C-alpha atoms as one frame of an Amber mdcrd trajectory, in Angstrom:
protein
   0.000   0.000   0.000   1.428   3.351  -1.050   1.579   6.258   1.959  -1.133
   8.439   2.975  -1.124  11.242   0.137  -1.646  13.986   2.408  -1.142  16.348
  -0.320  -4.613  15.644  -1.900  -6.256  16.941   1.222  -8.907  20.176   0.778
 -10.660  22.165   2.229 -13.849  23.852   1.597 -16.961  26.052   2.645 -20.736
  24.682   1.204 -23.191  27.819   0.637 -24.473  27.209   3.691 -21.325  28.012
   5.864 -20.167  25.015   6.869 -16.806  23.548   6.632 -16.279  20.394   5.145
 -12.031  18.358   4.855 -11.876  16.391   1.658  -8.897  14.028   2.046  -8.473
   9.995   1.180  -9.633   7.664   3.385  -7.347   5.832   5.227  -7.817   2.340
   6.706  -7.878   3.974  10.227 -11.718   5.125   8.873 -12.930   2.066   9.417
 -14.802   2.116  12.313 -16.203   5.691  11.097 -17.034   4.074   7.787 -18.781
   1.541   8.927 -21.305   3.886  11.113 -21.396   6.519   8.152 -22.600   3.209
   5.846 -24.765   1.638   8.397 -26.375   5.479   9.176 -28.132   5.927   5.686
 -31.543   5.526   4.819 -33.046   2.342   3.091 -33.124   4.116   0.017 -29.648
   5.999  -0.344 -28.258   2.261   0.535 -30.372   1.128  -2.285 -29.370   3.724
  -4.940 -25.508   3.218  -4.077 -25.504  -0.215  -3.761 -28.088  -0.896  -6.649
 -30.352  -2.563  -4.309 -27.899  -4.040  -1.862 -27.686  -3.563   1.766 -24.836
  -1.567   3.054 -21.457  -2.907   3.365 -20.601  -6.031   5.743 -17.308  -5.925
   7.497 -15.284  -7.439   4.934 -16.141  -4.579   2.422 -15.186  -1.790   5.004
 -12.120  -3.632   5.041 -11.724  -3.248   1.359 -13.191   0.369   1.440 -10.630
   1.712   3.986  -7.502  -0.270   3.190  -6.667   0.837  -0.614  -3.810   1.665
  -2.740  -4.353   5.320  -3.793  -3.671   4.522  -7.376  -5.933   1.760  -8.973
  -8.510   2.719  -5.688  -8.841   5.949  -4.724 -11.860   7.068  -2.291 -11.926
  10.519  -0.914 -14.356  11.191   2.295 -16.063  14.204   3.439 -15.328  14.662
   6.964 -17.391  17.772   8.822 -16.038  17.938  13.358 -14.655  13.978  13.006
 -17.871  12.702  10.986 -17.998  10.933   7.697 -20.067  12.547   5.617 -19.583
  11.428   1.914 -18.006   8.580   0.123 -16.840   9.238  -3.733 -14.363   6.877
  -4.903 -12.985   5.056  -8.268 -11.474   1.867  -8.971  -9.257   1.404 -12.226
 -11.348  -0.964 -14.973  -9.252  -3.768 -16.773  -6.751  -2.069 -19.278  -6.065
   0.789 -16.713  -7.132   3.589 -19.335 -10.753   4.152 -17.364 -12.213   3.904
 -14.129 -15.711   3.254 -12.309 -17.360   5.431  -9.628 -19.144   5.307  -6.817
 -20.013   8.004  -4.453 -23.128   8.432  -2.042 -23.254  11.751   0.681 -24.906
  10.939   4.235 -28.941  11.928   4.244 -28.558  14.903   6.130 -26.147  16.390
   4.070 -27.598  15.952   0.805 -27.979  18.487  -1.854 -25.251  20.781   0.556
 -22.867  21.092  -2.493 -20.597  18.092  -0.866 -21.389  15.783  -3.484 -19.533
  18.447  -5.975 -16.546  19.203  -3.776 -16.106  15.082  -3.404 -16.543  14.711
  -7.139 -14.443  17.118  -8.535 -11.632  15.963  -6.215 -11.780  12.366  -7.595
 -11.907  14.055 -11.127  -8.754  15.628 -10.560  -7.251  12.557  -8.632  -8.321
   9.932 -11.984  -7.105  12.908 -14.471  -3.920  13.218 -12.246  -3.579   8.755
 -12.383  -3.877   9.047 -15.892  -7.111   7.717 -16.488  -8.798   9.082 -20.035
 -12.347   8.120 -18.550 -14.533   8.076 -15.657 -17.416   6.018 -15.642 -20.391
   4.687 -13.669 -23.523   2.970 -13.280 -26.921   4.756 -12.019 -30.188   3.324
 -11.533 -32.585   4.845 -13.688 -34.965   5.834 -10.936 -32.124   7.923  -9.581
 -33.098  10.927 -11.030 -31.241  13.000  -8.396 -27.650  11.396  -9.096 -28.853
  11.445 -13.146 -28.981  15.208 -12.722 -26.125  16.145 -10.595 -23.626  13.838
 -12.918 -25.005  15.629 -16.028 -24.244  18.967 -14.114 -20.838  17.503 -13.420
 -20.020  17.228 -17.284 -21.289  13.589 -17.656 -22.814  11.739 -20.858 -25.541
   9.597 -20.361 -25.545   6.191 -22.649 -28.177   2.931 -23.033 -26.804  -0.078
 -20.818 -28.602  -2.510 -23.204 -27.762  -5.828 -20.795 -29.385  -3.793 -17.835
 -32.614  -1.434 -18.656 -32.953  -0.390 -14.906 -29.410   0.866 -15.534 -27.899
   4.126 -16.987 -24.067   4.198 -17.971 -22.594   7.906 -17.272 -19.432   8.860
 -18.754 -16.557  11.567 -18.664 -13.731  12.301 -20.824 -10.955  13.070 -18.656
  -8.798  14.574 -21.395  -7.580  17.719 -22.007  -9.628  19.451 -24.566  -6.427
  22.220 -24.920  -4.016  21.767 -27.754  -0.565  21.363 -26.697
C-alpha cells in the first residue's frame, strides 16, 4: 500500500457556511465508515448499492484499506464525521475507471457531493485515467442530474434497462 497522500487533502466552505475536509480515506476510517454506511436511509443504501444492503465488514475492510492509485476514495469529513463517500477503482486495461459516491442523508444536496466529485476528477485525471465512468439506476433521477451537471454523458446499458451508464472524458480538450 502506497503512503497516505496527504497532499490531496482540501478544504472547503458549502453555501451554507459550513466547513467540510476532503482528504483519502485511510484504513484507520474504518470504524467511522462503517457507522457513516450503516447510518443511511433504506433508500440511499439502495441507490448506491443498486439494491444491496450496506457494506458487511469485509467490504469496510476493502473500502478503507486501498492503494491510492488503482482505488482511490476521498471522504467528506465535517467535526470527526464521515459525511460522503466518492471513490474510483481502475477498470481492466487501466485507461478508465468506475465510480461510486453516495453523501450521508442529512447532508444531501449541501454542495458536498460536488466538492467530493471534482476531487476524484482531478485525482483519476492526475492517475492518468482518459475516462470516468459509472452505473446509475434509472430511478435515480437525483444522481442522473447532478452527474449531467458535473459534465457527464448519459448512454443505453442494453444488458441492464434499470441501468444508466454515465461517462466523462478526462482529457484535455487544450491543444498542446
Amino acid at each position: 500500500m502506497a503512503d497516505y497522500p496527504a497532499h490531496l487533502e482540501r478544504r472547503g466552505r458549502l453555501a451554507d457556511g459550513r466547513s467540510v475536509l476532503i482528504r483519502p480515506i485511510r484504513a484507520g476510517d474504518e470504524r467511522r465508515a462503517r457507522r457513516f454506511f450503516d447510518g443511511l436511509s433504506d433508500e440511499t443504501k439502495r441507490l448506491r448499492f443498486m439494491g444491496g444492503d450496506a457494506p458487511n465488514a469485509k467490504l469496510i475492510r476493502f473500502f478503507t484499506r486501498i492503494d491510492y492509485d488503482l482505488h482511490m476514495a476521498f471522504v467528506g469529513e465535517h467535526d470527526g464525521r464521515l459525511v460522503g463517500d466518492a471513490r474510483y477503482m481502475a477498470n481492466p486495461g487501466g485507461t478508465s475507471c468506475e465510480f461510486g459516491i453516495v453523501i450521508a442523508d442529512d447532508w444531501r444536496h449541501s454542495g458536498l457531493a460536488t466538492l467530493l466529485m471534482d476531487a476524484l476528477v482531478d485525482a483519476a485525471r492526475a492517475r492518468g485515467f482518459r475516462r470516468i465512468e459509472g452505473l446509475v439506476l434509472r430511478d435515480n433521477p437525483n444522481m442522473l442530474g447532478f452527474v449531467r451537471k458535473a459534465g457527464f454523458e448519459a448512454e443505453g446499458e442494453p444488458h441492464e434497462p434499470t441501468m444508466v451508464r454515465v461517462v466523462k472524458n478526462l482529457r484535455s480538450t487544450s491543444s498542446v
